[in-house]
Structure formats: C-alpha cells, structure tokens
PDB file of C-alpha atoms in Angstrom:
ATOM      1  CA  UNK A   1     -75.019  47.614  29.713  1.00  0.00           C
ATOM      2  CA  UNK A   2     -72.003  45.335  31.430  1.00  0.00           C
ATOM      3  CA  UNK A   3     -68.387  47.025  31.546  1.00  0.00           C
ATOM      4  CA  UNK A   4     -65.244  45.819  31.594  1.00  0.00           C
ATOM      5  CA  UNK A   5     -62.304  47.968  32.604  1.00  0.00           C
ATOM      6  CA  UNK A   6     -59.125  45.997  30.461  1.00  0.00           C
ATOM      7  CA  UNK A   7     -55.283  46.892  31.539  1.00  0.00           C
ATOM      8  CA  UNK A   8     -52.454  47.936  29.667  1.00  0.00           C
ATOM      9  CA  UNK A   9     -48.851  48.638  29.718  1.00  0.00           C
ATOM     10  CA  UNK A  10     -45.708  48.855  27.702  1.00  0.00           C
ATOM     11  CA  UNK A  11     -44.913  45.042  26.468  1.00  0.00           C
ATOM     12  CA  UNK A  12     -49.024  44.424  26.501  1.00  0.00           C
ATOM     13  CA  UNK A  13     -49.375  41.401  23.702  1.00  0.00           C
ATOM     14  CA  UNK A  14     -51.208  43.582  21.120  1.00  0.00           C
ATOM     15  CA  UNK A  15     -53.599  41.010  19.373  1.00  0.00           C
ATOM     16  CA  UNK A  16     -55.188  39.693  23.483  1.00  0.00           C
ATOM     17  CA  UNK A  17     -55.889  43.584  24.296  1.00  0.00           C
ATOM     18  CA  UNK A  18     -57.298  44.452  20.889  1.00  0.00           C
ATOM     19  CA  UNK A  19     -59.004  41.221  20.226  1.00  0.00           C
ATOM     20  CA  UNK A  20     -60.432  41.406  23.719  1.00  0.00           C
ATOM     21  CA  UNK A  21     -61.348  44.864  24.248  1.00  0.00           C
ATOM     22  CA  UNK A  22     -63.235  44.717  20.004  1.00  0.00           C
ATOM     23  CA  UNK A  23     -64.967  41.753  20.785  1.00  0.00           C
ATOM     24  CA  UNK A  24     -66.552  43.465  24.078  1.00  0.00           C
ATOM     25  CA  UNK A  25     -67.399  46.413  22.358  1.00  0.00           C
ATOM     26  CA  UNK A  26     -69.529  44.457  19.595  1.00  0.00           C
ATOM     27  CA  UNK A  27     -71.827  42.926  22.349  1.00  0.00           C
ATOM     28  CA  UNK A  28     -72.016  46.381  23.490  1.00  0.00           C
ATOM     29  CA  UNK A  29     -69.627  46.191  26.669  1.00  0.00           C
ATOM     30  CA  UNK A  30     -68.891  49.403  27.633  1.00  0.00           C
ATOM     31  CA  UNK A  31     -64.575  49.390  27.723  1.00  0.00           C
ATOM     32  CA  UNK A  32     -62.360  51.247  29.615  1.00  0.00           C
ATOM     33  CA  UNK A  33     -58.300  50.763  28.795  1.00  0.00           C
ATOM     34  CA  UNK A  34     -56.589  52.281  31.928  1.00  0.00           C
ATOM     35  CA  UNK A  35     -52.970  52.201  31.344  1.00  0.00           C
ATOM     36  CA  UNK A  36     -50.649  51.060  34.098  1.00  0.00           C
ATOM     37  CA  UNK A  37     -47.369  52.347  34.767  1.00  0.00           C
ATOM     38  CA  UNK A  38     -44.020  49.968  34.789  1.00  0.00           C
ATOM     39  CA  UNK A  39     -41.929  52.934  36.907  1.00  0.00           C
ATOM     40  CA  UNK A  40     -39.390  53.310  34.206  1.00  0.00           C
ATOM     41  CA  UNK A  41     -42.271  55.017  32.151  1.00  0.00           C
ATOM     42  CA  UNK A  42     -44.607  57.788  32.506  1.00  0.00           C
ATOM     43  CA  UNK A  43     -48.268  57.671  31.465  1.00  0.00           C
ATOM     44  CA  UNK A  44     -48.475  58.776  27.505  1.00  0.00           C
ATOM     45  CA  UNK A  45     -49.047  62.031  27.559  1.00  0.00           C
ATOM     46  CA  UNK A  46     -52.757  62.896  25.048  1.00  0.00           C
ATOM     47  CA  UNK A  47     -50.370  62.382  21.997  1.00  0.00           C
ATOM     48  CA  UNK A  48     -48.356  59.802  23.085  1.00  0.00           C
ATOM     49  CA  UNK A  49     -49.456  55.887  23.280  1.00  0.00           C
ATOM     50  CA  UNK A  50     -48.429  52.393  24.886  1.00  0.00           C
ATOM     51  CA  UNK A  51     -46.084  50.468  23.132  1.00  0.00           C
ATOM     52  CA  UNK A  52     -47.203  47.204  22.919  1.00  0.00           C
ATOM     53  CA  UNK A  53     -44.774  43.698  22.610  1.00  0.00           C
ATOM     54  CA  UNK A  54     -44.712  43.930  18.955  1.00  0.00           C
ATOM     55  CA  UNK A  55     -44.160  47.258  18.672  1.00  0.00           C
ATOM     56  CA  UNK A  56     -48.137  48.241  17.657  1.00  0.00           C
ATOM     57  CA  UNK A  57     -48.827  51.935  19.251  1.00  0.00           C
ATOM     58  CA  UNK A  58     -51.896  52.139  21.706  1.00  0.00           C
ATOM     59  CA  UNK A  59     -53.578  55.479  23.397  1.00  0.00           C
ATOM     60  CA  UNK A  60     -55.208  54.105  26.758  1.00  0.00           C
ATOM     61  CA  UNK A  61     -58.069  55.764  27.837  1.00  0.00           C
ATOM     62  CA  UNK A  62     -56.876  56.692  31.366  1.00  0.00           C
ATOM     63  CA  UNK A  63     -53.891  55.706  33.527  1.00  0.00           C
ATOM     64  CA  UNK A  64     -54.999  53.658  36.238  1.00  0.00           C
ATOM     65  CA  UNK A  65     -54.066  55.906  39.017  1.00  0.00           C
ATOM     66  CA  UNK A  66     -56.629  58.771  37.731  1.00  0.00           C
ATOM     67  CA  UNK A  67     -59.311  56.013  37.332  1.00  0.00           C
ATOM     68  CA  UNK A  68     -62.268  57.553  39.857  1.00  0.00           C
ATOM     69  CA  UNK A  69     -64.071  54.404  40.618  1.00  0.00           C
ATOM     70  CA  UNK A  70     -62.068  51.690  39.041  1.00  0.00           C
ATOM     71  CA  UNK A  71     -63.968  48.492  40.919  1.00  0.00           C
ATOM     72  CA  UNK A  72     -67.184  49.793  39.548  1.00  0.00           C
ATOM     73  CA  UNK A  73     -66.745  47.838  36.480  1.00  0.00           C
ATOM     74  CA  UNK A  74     -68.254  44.197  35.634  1.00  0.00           C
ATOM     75  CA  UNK A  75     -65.089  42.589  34.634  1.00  0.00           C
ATOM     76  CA  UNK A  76     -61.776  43.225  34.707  1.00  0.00           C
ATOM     77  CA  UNK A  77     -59.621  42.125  32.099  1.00  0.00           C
ATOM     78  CA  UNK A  78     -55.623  41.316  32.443  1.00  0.00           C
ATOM     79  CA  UNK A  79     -53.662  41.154  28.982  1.00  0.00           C
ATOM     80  CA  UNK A  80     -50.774  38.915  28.474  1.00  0.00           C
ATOM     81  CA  UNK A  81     -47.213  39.904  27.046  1.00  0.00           C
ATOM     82  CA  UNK A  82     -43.951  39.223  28.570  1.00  0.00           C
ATOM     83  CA  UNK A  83     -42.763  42.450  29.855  1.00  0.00           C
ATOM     84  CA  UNK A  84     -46.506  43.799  30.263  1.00  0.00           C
ATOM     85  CA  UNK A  85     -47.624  41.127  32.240  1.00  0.00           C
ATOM     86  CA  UNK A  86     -45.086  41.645  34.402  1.00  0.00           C
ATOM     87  CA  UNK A  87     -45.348  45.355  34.688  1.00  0.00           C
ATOM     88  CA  UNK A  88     -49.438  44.498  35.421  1.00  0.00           C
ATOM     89  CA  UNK A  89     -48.361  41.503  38.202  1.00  0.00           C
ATOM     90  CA  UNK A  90     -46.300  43.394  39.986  1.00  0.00           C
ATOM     91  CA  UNK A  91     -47.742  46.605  40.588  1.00  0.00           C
ATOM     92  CA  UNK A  92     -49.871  46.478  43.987  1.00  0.00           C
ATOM     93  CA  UNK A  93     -52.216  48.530  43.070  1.00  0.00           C
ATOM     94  CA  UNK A  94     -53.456  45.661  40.306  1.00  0.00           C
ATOM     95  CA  UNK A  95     -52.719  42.850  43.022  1.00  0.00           C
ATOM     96  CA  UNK A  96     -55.439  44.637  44.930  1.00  0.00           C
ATOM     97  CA  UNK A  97     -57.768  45.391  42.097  1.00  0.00           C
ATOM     98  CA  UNK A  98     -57.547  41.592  41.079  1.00  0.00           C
ATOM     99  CA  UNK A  99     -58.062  40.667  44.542  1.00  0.00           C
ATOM    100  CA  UNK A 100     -61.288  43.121  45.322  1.00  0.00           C
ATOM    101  CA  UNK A 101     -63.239  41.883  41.646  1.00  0.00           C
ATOM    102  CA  UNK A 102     -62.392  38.389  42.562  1.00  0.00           C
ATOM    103  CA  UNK A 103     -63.613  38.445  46.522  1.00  0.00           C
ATOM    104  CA  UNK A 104     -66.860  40.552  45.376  1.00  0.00           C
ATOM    105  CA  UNK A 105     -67.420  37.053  42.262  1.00  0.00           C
ATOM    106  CA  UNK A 106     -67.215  39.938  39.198  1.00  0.00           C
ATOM    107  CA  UNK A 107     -65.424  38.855  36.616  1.00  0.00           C
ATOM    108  CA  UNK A 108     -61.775  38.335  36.148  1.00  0.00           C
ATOM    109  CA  UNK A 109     -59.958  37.832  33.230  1.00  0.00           C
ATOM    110  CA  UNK A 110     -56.527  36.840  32.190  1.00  0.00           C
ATOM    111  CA  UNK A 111     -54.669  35.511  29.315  1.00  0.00           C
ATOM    112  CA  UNK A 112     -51.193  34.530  28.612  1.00  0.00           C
ATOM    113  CA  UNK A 113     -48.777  35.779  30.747  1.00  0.00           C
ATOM    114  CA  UNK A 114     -51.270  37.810  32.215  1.00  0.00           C
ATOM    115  CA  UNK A 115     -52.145  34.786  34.401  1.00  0.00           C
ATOM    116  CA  UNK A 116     -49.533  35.334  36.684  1.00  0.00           C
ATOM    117  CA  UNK A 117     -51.403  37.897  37.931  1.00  0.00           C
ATOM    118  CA  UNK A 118     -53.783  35.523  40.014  1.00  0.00           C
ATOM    119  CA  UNK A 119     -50.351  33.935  41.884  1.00  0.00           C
ATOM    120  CA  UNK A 120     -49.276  37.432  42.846  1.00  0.00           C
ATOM    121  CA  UNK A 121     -52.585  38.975  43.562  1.00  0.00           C
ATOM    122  CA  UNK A 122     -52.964  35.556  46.045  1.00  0.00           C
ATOM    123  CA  UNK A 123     -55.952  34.099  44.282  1.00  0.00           C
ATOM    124  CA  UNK A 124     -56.637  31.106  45.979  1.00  0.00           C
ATOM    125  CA  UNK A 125     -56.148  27.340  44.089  1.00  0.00           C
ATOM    126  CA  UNK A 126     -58.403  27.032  41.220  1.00  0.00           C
ATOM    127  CA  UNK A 127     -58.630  25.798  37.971  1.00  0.00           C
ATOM    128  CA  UNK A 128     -56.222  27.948  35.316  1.00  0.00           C
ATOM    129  CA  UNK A 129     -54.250  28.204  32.340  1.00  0.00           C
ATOM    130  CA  UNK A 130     -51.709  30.660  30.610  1.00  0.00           C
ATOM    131  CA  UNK A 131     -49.181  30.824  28.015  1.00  0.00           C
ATOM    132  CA  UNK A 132     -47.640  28.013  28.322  1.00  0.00           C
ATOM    133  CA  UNK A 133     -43.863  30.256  28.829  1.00  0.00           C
ATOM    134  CA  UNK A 134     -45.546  30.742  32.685  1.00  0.00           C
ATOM    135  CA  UNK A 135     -46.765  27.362  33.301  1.00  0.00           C
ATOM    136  CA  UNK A 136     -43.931  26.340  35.597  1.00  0.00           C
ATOM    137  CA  UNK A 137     -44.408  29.362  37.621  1.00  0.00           C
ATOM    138  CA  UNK A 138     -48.418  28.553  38.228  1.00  0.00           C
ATOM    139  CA  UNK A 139     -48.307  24.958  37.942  1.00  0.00           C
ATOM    140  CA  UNK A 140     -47.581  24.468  41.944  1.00  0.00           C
ATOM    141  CA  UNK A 141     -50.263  26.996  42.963  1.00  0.00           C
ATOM    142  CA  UNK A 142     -53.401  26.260  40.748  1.00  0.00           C
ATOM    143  CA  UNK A 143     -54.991  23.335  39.133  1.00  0.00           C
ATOM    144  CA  UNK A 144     -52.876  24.073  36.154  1.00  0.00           C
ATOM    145  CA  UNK A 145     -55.155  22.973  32.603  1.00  0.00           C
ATOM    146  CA  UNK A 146     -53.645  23.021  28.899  1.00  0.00           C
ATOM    147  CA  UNK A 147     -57.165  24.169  27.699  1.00  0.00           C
ATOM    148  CA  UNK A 148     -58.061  27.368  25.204  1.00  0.00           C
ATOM    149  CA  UNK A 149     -60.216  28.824  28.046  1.00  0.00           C
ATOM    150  CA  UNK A 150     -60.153  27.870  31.570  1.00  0.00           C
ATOM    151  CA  UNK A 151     -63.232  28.930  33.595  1.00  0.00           C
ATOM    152  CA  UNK A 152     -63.228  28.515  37.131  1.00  0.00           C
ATOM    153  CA  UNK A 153     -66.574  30.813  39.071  1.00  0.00           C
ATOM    154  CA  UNK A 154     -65.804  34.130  38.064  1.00  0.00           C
ATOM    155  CA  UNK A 155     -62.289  33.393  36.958  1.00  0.00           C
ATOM    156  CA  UNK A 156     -61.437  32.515  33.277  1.00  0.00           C
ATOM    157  CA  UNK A 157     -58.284  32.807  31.784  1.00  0.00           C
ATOM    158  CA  UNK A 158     -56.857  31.544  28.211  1.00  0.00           C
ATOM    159  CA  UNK A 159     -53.529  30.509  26.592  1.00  0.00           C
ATOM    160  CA  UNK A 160     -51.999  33.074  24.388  1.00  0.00           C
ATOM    161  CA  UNK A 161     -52.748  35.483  21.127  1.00  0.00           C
ATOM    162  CA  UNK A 162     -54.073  32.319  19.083  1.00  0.00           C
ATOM    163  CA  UNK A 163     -56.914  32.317  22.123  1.00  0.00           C
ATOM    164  CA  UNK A 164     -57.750  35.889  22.640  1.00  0.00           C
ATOM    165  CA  UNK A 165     -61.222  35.225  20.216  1.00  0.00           C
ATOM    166  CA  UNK A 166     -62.692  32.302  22.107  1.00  0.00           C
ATOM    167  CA  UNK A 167     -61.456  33.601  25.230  1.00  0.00           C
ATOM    168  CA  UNK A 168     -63.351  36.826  24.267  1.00  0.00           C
ATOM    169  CA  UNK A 169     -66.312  35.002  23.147  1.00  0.00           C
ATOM    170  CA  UNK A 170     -66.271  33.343  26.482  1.00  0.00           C
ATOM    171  CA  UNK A 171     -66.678  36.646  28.504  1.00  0.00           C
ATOM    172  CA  UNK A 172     -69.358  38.250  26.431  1.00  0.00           C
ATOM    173  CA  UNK A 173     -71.227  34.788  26.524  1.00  0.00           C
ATOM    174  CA  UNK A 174     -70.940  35.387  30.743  1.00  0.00           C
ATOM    175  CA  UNK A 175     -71.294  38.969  30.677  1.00  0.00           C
ATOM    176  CA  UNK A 176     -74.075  39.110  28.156  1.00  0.00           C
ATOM    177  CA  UNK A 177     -75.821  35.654  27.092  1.00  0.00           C
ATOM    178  CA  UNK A 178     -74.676  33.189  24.984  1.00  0.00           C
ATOM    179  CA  UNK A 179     -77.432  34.742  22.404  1.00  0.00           C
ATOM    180  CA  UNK A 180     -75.401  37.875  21.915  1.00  0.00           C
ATOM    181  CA  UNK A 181     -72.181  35.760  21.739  1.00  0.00           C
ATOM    182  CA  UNK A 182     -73.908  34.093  18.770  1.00  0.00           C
ATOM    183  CA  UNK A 183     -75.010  37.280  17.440  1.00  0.00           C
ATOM    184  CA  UNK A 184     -71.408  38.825  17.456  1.00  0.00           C
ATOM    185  CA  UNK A 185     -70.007  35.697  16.366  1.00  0.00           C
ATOM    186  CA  UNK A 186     -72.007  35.404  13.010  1.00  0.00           C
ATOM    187  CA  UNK A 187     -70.831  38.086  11.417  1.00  0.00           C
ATOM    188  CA  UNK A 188     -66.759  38.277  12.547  1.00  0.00           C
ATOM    189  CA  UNK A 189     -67.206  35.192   9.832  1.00  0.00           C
ATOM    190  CA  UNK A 190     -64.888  32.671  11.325  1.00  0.00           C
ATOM    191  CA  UNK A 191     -64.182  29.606   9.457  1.00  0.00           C
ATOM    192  CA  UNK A 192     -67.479  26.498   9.756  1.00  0.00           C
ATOM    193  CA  UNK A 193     -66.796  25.426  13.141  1.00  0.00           C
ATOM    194  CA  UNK A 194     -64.354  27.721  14.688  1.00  0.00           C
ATOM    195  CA  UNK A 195     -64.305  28.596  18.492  1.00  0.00           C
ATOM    196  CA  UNK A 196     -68.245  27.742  18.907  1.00  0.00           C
TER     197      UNK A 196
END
C-alpha cells in the first residue's frame, strides 16, 4: 500500500489538507499528518490541534521532529495557506525533506502557496504552478503554468482550494493507477464531467 506523509501547520488552508489527505485515504494511501512547528508555537499537545487559515481545528498525527523515518514515505505532500506555507517553506528541516523525496524521484506535492516550497527547498527549473497570490515570487525560477495541476516527473503541484480534488485525483492516479482514481472518483459523485 503507497504512503504519503502530508504537512501541517498553523495557517494550513483547511479544504487542500483535508481534501488531499481524504482523497488518499479512499484509494487506500496510508496518511501520515506530521505537524510542523512555526517557532512562535508549540506542537498541540494530545488535546490540543492546528489551527488552520480559516480557523477549522486539526489534531496532526505527529510533529515532524518525532517523525522516526520521515523519507520512508511515497509522497510527500505540501499544503497551501498563507501563513502555513510560509511556516512549511521556511523551516530547514522541510527544505531538506523536499529536497531528499525530490533527488530520490518520489513524489512531491504542493498546492497553493505551498509551492513556494520548491524555490526555497532549491528545486531546480521545472514546470509549476501555485496560487496565483505567489506567482510573482516563482515566476523567475520555474516554468511558471496557469494550469489546475502542473506535473513535471515526480513533481505536481496545483492552484488553490478550488484544485485540491483534481490535484488529489492526480496523485492517487500516480501513486495507485488511474483504475483506482476512477474507482474513488465514482462514488465522491461530482457533477457529469468534473475533474476527469
């Protein structure tokens, strides 16, 4: 069964971590949410959670820095959200995670603001998108597209909370077969003709 470990922080855009990390789970991903410190907060304690940009409360699985083996995962997925995305770009320890899935080809994904992670993790020019909010600040650096999803080798990254269900689809259809996308997708009963 694939894996995907999927970051989160305080200012995380709700709907692109739950969307993501629900979708996953229905192909039978196995998910990990390891939560990521933004130094002006501590990890929730077992009864506290992450408070996400809309103010929706989330309990993380782990904090990232008591995450054993945390490249051992298939995929690694970066949320967008103003303040989370920055929390998630600027903390080394992500810049290096980011860096290690990407040289080893698993898996990397971002959406929204969550995109700037690939400038300050150093991924080399490719083919990207984001929210558009961070366009100006990737623009220079990556074959910047205004598509829903972006897939460039094992990089794909997506626009914003209106994308987080074809950007989702996206990664189980890589992670899993495009049958078990189609499986999933069936019965989430989109509207004729919607994302596939």
């Amino acid at each position: 069964m694939p894996s995907a470990l999927i970051l989160v922080a305080n200012g995380t855009e709700e709907m692109e971590f739950v969307i993501t990390y629900d979708v996953l789970v229905r192909a039978g991903i196995d998910c990990t949410s390891a939560f990521v410190s933004d130094n002006a907060s501590a990890f929730p304690t077992p009864s506290s959670v992450v408070t996400c940009s809309r103010g929706v409360k989330i309990i993380a699985d782990i904090d990232l820095r008591d995450l054993e083996k945390p490249r051992e995962y298939d995929a690694l997925i970066i949320p967008g959200g103003a303040q989370g995305a920055e929390t998630l770009s600027g903390s080394s320890v992500v810049q290096q995670l980011v860096q290690d899935y990407y040289k080893s080809g698993k898996l990397v994904g971002m959406i929204c603001a969550g995109s700037l992670v690939a400038l300050r993790a150093s991924i080399p020019r490719t083919a990207i998108t984001s929210h558009p909010s961070v366009k100006n600040q990737l623009q220079n650096d990556f074959d910047y597209k205004e598509d829903s999803v972006v897939v460039s080798n094992n990089l794909i990254t997506s626009r914003g909370p209106g994308t987080a269900f074809p950007f989702a689809l996206k990664i189980v259809d890589i992670l899993c077969g495009k049958d078990k996308m189609q499986e999933i997708y069936a019965p989430m009963v989109f509207p004729a003709g919607t994302y596939v």
